[in-house]
């Protein structure tokens, strides 16, 4: 059993008792997860609070890693190039400019597109102005 009400020392504090609702509430709040996720983690790694904490840290790291563009991996370059509708060379240039974060790269391409539209619009108005002056 993970929790004994008679033992109140440090060894008992290092264990998570899923049978006690107040402990589930405490550990869920501490790890910033739902009680269901806490229960799943305890089932997977055991009742040790340190092991459960390490499990959640690893999960958060993996989630953060999904939004990262790994230029060294060809399948990632293909995926992100297709997603952003750019060539692999342009993708590599963007990653070199703003870093490996997919959100930053997306913002980089959006800003580039915006400036390209402005230049195109300016060119168009310049052509109209020249035509009007000739007439």
mmCIF file of N, CA, C and O in Angstrom, residues 5-41:
data_model
loop_
_atom_site.group_PDB
_atom_site.id
_atom_site.type_symbol
_atom_site.label_atom_id
_atom_site.label_comp_id
_atom_site.label_asym_id
_atom_site.label_seq_id
_atom_site.Cartn_x
_atom_site.Cartn_y
_atom_site.Cartn_z
ATOM 1 N N UNK A 5 -1.644 5.965 7.126
ATOM 2 C CA UNK A 5 -1.944 7.145 7.935
ATOM 3 C C UNK A 5 -1.141 7.176 9.231
ATOM 4 O O UNK A 5 -0.963 8.223 9.832
ATOM 5 N N UNK A 6 -0.616 6.011 9.651
ATOM 6 C CA UNK A 6 0.170 5.948 10.873
ATOM 7 C C UNK A 6 1.593 6.439 10.655
ATOM 8 O O UNK A 6 2.233 6.950 11.563
ATOM 9 N N UNK A 7 2.093 6.269 9.420
ATOM 10 C CA UNK A 7 3.453 6.732 9.097
ATOM 11 C C UNK A 7 3.342 8.146 8.548
ATOM 12 O O UNK A 7 2.692 8.388 7.551
ATOM 13 N N UNK A 8 4.035 9.070 9.188
ATOM 14 C CA UNK A 8 3.945 10.463 8.752
ATOM 15 C C UNK A 8 5.315 11.028 8.419
ATOM 16 O O UNK A 8 5.481 12.230 8.316
ATOM 17 N N UNK A 9 6.279 10.176 8.219
ATOM 18 C CA UNK A 9 7.640 10.634 7.957
ATOM 19 C C UNK A 9 7.904 10.910 6.494
ATOM 20 O O UNK A 9 7.021 10.904 5.652
ATOM 21 N N UNK A 10 9.164 11.128 6.182
ATOM 22 C CA UNK A 10 9.598 11.474 4.833
ATOM 23 C C UNK A 10 9.331 10.366 3.830
ATOM 24 O O UNK A 10 9.021 10.640 2.665
ATOM 25 N N UNK A 11 9.454 9.119 4.242
ATOM 26 C CA UNK A 11 9.225 8.013 3.308
ATOM 27 C C UNK A 11 7.798 8.025 2.787
ATOM 28 O O UNK A 11 7.536 7.735 1.625
ATOM 29 N N UNK A 12 6.856 8.391 3.627
ATOM 30 C CA UNK A 12 5.451 8.443 3.226
ATOM 31 C C UNK A 12 5.176 9.638 2.317
ATOM 32 O O UNK A 12 4.339 9.570 1.431
ATOM 33 N N UNK A 13 5.896 10.714 2.496
ATOM 34 C CA UNK A 13 5.700 11.916 1.672
ATOM 35 C C UNK A 13 6.179 11.716 0.243
ATOM 36 O O UNK A 13 5.781 12.438 -0.643
ATOM 37 N N UNK A 14 7.036 10.758 0.044
ATOM 38 C CA UNK A 14 7.592 10.528 -1.283
ATOM 39 C C UNK A 14 6.724 9.596 -2.129
ATOM 40 O O UNK A 14 7.082 9.273 -3.248
ATOM 41 N N UNK A 15 5.581 9.173 -1.594
ATOM 42 C CA UNK A 15 4.700 8.259 -2.307
ATOM 43 C C UNK A 15 3.361 8.923 -2.607
ATOM 44 O O UNK A 15 2.883 9.757 -1.839
ATOM 45 N N UNK A 16 2.766 8.538 -3.723
ATOM 46 C CA UNK A 16 1.471 9.068 -4.121
ATOM 47 C C UNK A 16 0.415 7.995 -3.882
ATOM 48 O O UNK A 16 0.507 6.892 -4.431
ATOM 49 N N UNK A 17 -0.580 8.302 -3.065
ATOM 50 C CA UNK A 17 -1.662 7.364 -2.764
ATOM 51 C C UNK A 17 -2.888 7.738 -3.584
ATOM 52 O O UNK A 17 -3.537 8.748 -3.320
ATOM 53 N N UNK A 18 -3.200 6.944 -4.578
ATOM 54 C CA UNK A 18 -4.350 7.232 -5.420
ATOM 55 C C UNK A 18 -5.676 6.933 -4.723
ATOM 56 O O UNK A 18 -6.721 7.404 -5.151
ATOM 57 N N UNK A 19 -5.615 6.179 -3.642
ATOM 58 C CA UNK A 19 -6.843 5.839 -2.912
ATOM 59 C C UNK A 19 -7.354 7.003 -2.072
ATOM 60 O O UNK A 19 -8.496 7.001 -1.634
ATOM 61 N N UNK A 20 -6.513 8.010 -1.861
ATOM 62 C CA UNK A 20 -6.898 9.180 -1.065
ATOM 63 C C UNK A 20 -7.152 10.372 -1.988
ATOM 64 O O UNK A 20 -6.258 10.824 -2.695
ATOM 65 N N UNK A 21 -8.377 10.874 -1.966
ATOM 66 C CA UNK A 21 -8.754 11.964 -2.880
ATOM 67 C C UNK A 21 -7.948 13.239 -2.636
ATOM 68 O O UNK A 21 -7.599 13.954 -3.581
ATOM 69 N N UNK A 22 -7.639 13.534 -1.369
ATOM 70 C CA UNK A 22 -6.871 14.749 -1.076
ATOM 71 C C UNK A 22 -5.454 14.652 -1.634
ATOM 72 O O UNK A 22 -4.872 15.648 -2.053
ATOM 73 N N UNK A 23 -4.894 13.435 -1.666
ATOM 74 C CA UNK A 23 -3.555 13.268 -2.239
ATOM 75 C C UNK A 23 -3.598 13.415 -3.752
ATOM 76 O O UNK A 23 -2.715 14.027 -4.350
ATOM 77 N N UNK A 24 -4.610 12.860 -4.373
ATOM 78 C CA UNK A 24 -4.765 13.001 -5.820
ATOM 79 C C UNK A 24 -4.897 14.477 -6.170
ATOM 80 O O UNK A 24 -4.257 14.965 -7.108
ATOM 81 N N UNK A 25 -5.692 15.206 -5.399
ATOM 82 C CA UNK A 25 -5.869 16.641 -5.638
ATOM 83 C C UNK A 25 -4.545 17.395 -5.443
ATOM 84 O O UNK A 25 -4.183 18.252 -6.261
ATOM 85 N N UNK A 26 -3.823 17.067 -4.376
ATOM 86 C CA UNK A 26 -2.553 17.741 -4.094
ATOM 87 C C UNK A 26 -1.539 17.504 -5.213
ATOM 88 O O UNK A 26 -0.947 18.438 -5.733
ATOM 89 N N UNK A 27 -1.318 16.230 -5.578
ATOM 90 C CA UNK A 27 -0.306 15.905 -6.576
ATOM 91 C C UNK A 27 -0.708 16.392 -7.968
ATOM 92 O O UNK A 27 0.138 16.815 -8.754
ATOM 93 N N UNK A 28 -1.997 16.378 -8.265
ATOM 94 C CA UNK A 28 -2.465 16.902 -9.557
ATOM 95 C C UNK A 28 -2.147 18.390 -9.663
ATOM 96 O O UNK A 28 -1.684 18.866 -10.702
ATOM 97 N N UNK A 29 -2.409 19.106 -8.581
ATOM 98 C CA UNK A 29 -2.128 20.542 -8.568
ATOM 99 C C UNK A 29 -0.618 20.799 -8.631
ATOM 100 O O UNK A 29 -0.158 21.687 -9.344
ATOM 101 N N UNK A 30 0.139 20.022 -7.895
ATOM 102 C CA UNK A 30 1.592 20.202 -7.859
ATOM 103 C C UNK A 30 2.228 19.982 -9.235
ATOM 104 O O UNK A 30 3.078 20.750 -9.669
ATOM 105 N N UNK A 31 1.780 18.933 -9.937
ATOM 106 C CA UNK A 31 2.348 18.622 -11.250
ATOM 107 C C UNK A 31 1.616 19.316 -12.400
ATOM 108 O O UNK A 31 1.994 19.178 -13.558
ATOM 109 N N UNK A 32 0.541 20.065 -12.070
ATOM 110 C CA UNK A 32 -0.262 20.790 -13.061
ATOM 111 C C UNK A 32 -0.807 19.852 -14.139
ATOM 112 O O UNK A 32 -0.645 20.091 -15.342
ATOM 113 N N UNK A 33 -1.448 18.767 -13.683
ATOM 114 C CA UNK A 33 -2.062 17.793 -14.579
ATOM 115 C C UNK A 33 -3.444 17.430 -14.045
ATOM 116 O O UNK A 33 -3.767 17.724 -12.894
ATOM 117 N N UNK A 34 -4.216 16.769 -14.866
ATOM 118 C CA UNK A 34 -5.531 16.312 -14.413
ATOM 119 C C UNK A 34 -5.364 15.071 -13.550
ATOM 120 O O UNK A 34 -4.345 14.368 -13.667
ATOM 121 N N UNK A 35 -6.340 14.777 -12.701
ATOM 122 C CA UNK A 35 -6.254 13.552 -11.904
ATOM 123 C C UNK A 35 -6.147 12.285 -12.765
ATOM 124 O O UNK A 35 -5.432 11.351 -12.401
ATOM 125 N N UNK A 36 -6.801 12.282 -13.918
ATOM 126 C CA UNK A 36 -6.719 11.124 -14.808
ATOM 127 C C UNK A 36 -5.291 10.914 -15.319
ATOM 128 O O UNK A 36 -4.791 9.784 -15.372
ATOM 129 N N UNK A 37 -4.629 12.012 -15.670
ATOM 130 C CA UNK A 37 -3.240 11.904 -16.138
ATOM 131 C C UNK A 37 -2.323 11.459 -15.006
ATOM 132 O O UNK A 37 -1.383 10.701 -15.225
ATOM 133 N N UNK A 38 -2.594 11.946 -13.806
ATOM 134 C CA UNK A 38 -1.806 11.534 -12.647
ATOM 135 C C UNK A 38 -1.958 10.042 -12.417
ATOM 136 O O UNK A 38 -0.968 9.332 -12.230
ATOM 137 N N UNK A 39 -3.182 9.553 -12.454
ATOM 138 C CA UNK A 39 -3.439 8.130 -12.240
ATOM 139 C C UNK A 39 -2.757 7.283 -13.302
ATOM 140 O O UNK A 39 -2.176 6.239 -13.003
ATOM 141 N N UNK A 40 -2.799 7.737 -14.554
ATOM 142 C CA UNK A 40 -2.143 7.001 -15.634
ATOM 143 C C UNK A 40 -0.628 6.962 -15.430
ATOM 144 O O UNK A 40 0.016 5.926 -15.661
ATOM 145 N N UNK A 41 -0.062 8.079 -14.986
ATOM 146 C CA UNK A 41 1.382 8.134 -14.753
ATOM 147 C C UNK A 41 1.788 7.218 -13.606
ATOM 148 O O UNK A 41 2.794 6.509 -13.693
#
